[in-house]
PDB file of C-alpha atoms in Angstrom:
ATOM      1  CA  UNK A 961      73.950  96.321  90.831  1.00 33.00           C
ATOM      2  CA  UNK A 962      74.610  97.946  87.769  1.00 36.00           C
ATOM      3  CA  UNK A 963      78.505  99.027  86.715  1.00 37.00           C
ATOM      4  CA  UNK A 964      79.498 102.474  87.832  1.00 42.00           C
ATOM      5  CA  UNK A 965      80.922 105.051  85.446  1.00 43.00           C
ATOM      6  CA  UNK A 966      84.225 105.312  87.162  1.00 52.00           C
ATOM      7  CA  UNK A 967      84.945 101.810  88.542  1.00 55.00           C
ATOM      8  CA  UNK A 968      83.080  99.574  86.200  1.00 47.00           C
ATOM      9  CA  UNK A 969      83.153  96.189  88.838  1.00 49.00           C
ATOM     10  CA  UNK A 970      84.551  98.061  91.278  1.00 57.00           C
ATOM     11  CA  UNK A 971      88.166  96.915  90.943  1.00 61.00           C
ATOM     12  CA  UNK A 972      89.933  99.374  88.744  1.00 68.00           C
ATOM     13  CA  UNK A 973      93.671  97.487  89.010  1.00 74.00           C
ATOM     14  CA  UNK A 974      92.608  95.477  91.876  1.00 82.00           C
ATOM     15  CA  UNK A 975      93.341  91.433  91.894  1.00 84.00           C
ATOM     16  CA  UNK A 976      90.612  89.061  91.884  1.00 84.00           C
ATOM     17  CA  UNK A 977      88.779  89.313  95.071  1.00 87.00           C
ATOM     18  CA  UNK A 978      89.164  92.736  96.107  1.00 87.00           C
ATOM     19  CA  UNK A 979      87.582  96.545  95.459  1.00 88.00           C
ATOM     20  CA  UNK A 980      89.243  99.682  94.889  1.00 87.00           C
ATOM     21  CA  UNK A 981      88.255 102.503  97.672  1.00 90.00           C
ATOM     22  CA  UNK A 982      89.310 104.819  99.905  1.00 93.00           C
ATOM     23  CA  UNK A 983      91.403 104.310 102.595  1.00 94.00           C
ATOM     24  CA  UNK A 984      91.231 106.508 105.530  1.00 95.00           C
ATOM     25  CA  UNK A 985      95.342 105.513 106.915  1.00 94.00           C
ATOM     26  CA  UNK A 986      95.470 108.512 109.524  1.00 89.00           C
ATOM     27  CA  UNK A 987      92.570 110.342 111.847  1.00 82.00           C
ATOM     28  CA  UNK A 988      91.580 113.541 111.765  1.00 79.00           C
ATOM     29  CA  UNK A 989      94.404 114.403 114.121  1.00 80.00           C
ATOM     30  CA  UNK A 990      97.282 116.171 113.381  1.00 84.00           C
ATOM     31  CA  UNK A 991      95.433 115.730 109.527  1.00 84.00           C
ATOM     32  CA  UNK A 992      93.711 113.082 107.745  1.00 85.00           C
ATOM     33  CA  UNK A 993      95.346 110.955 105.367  1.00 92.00           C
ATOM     34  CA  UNK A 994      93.789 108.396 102.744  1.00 93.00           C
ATOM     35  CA  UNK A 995      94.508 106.859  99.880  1.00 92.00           C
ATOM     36  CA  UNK A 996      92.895 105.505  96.970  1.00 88.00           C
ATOM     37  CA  UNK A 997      93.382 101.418  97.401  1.00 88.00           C
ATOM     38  CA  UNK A 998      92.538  97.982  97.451  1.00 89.00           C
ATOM     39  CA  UNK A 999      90.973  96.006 100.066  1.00 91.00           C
ATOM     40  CA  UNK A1000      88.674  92.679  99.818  1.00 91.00           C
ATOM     41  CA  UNK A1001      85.295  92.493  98.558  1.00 88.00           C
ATOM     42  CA  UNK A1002      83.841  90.592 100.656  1.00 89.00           C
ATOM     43  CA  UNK A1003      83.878  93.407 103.430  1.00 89.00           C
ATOM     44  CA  UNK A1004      81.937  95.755 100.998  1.00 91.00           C
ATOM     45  CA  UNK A1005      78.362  94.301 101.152  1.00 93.00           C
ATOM     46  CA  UNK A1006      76.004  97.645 101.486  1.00 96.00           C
ATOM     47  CA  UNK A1007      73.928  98.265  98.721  1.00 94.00           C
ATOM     48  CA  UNK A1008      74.146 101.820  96.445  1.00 91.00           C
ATOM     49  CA  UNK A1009      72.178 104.445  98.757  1.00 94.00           C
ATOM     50  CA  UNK A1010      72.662 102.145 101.920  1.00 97.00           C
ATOM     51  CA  UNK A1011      73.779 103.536 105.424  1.00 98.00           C
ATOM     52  CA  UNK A1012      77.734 102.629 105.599  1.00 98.00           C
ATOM     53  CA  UNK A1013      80.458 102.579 108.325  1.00 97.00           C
ATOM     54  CA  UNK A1014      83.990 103.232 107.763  1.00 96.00           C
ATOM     55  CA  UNK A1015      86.149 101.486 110.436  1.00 95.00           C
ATOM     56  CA  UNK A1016      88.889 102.854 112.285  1.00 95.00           C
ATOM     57  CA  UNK A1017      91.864 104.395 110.707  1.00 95.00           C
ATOM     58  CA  UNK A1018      94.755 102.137 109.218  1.00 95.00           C
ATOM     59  CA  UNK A1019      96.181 100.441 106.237  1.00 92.00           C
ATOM     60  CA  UNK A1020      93.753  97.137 106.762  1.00 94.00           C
ATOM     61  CA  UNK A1021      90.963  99.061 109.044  1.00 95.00           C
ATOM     62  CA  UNK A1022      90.038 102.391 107.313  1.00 96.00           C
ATOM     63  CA  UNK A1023      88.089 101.510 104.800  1.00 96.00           C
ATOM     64  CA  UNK A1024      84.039 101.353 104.087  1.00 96.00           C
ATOM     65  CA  UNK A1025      81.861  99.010 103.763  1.00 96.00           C
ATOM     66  CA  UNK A1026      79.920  99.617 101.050  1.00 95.00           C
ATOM     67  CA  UNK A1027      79.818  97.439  97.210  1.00 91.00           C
ATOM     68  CA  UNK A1028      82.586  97.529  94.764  1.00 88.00           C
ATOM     69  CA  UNK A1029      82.536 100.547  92.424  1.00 84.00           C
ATOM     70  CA  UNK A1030      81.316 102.632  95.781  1.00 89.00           C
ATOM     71  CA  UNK A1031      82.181 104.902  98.217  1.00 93.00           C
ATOM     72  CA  UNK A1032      80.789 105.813 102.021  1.00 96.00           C
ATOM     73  CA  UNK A1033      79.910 109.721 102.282  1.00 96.00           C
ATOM     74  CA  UNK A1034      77.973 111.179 104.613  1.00 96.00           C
ATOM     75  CA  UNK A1035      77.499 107.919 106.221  1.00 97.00           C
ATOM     76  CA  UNK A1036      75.593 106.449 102.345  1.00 97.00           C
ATOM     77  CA  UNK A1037      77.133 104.911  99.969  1.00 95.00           C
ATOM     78  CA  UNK A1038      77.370 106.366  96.527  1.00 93.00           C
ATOM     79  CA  UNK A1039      78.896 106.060  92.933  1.00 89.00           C
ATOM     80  CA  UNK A1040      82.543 107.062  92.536  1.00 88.00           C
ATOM     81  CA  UNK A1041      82.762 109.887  89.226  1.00 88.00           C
ATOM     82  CA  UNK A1042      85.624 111.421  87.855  1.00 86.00           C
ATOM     83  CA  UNK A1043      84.824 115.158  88.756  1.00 87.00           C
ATOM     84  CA  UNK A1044      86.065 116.534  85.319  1.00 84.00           C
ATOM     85  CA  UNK A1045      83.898 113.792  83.228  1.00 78.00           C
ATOM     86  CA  UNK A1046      81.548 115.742  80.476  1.00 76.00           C
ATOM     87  CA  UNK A1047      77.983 114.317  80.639  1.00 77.00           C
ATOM     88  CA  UNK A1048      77.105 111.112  79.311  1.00 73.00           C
ATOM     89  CA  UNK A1049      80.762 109.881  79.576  1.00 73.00           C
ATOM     90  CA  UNK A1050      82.819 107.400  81.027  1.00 69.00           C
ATOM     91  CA  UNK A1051      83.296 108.356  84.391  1.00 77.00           C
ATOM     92  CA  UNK A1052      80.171 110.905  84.862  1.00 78.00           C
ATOM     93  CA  UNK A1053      77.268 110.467  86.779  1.00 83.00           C
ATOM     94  CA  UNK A1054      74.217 108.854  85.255  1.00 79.00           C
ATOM     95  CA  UNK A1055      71.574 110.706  86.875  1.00 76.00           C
ATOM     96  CA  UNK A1056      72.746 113.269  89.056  1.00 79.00           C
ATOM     97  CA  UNK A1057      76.181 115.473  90.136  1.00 88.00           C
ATOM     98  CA  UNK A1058      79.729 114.686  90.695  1.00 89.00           C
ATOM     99  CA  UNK A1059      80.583 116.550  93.559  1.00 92.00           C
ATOM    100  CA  UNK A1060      83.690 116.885  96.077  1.00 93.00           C
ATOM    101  CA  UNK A1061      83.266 114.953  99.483  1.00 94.00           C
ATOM    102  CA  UNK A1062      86.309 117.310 101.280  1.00 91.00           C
ATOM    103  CA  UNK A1063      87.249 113.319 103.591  1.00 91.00           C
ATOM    104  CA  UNK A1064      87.645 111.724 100.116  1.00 93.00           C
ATOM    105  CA  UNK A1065      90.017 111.204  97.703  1.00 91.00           C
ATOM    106  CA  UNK A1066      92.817 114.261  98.473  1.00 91.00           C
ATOM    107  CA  UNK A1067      94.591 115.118 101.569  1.00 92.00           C
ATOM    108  CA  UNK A1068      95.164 118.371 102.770  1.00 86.00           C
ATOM    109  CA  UNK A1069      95.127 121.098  99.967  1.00 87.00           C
ATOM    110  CA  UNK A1070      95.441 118.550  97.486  1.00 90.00           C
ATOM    111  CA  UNK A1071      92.917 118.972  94.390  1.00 89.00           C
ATOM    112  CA  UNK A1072      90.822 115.235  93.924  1.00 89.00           C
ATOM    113  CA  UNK A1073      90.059 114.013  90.773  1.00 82.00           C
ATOM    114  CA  UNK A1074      87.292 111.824  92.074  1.00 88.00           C
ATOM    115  CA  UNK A1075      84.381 112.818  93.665  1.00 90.00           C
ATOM    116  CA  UNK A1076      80.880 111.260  94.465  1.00 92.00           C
ATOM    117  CA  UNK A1077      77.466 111.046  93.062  1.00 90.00           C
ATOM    118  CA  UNK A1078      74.786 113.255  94.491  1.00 88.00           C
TER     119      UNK A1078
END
């Protein structure tokens, strides 16, 4: 797999081991709440534009399992961009959009930073 823009091998502060992702802590109910996180690579083994499965909510449950340097949205996993990245630089989409997935990366009114690959 060749290195995302955003999360180059998919650790970005992580140890040895583990992925950076997002964490889905609290259901929909009375409001989701994720956070950006670590969690082991070895549960992220679906390829770039592979059908993914988040598990259930929680600190060690709520998490995809797609490759490092990816994300689960709309059930496929894509690159993680930074949505304010000009063209061509670190951070940006190679070959397509960063957009906002509205279950990743903020909670609540928050503004993201990070978005996905369409």
């Amino acid at each position: 797999m060749p290195p995302t823009p955003e999360y180059p091998d998919g650790q970005q502060g992580c140890d040895a081991g583990q992925r950076a992702t997002w964490i889905v802590v609290q259901g929909d109910f009375p409001e989701r709440l994720g956070k950006l996180g670590c969690v082991p690579s070895s549960f992220g083994t679906v390829p770039l534009g592979g059908a993914c499965t988040v598990g259930a909510p929680g600190e060690t449950t709520g998490f995809d399992d797609c490759v490092a340097g990816s994300v689960c949205s709309d059930a496929v996993c894509r690159d993680i961009c930074r949505l304010d990245a000009p063209s061509g630089s670190i951070g940006a989409c190679a070959s397509s959009t960063c957009a906002v997935d509205p279950r990743l990366f903020a909670n609540g009114k928050d503004d993201p930073t990070l978005g996905v690959c369409r």
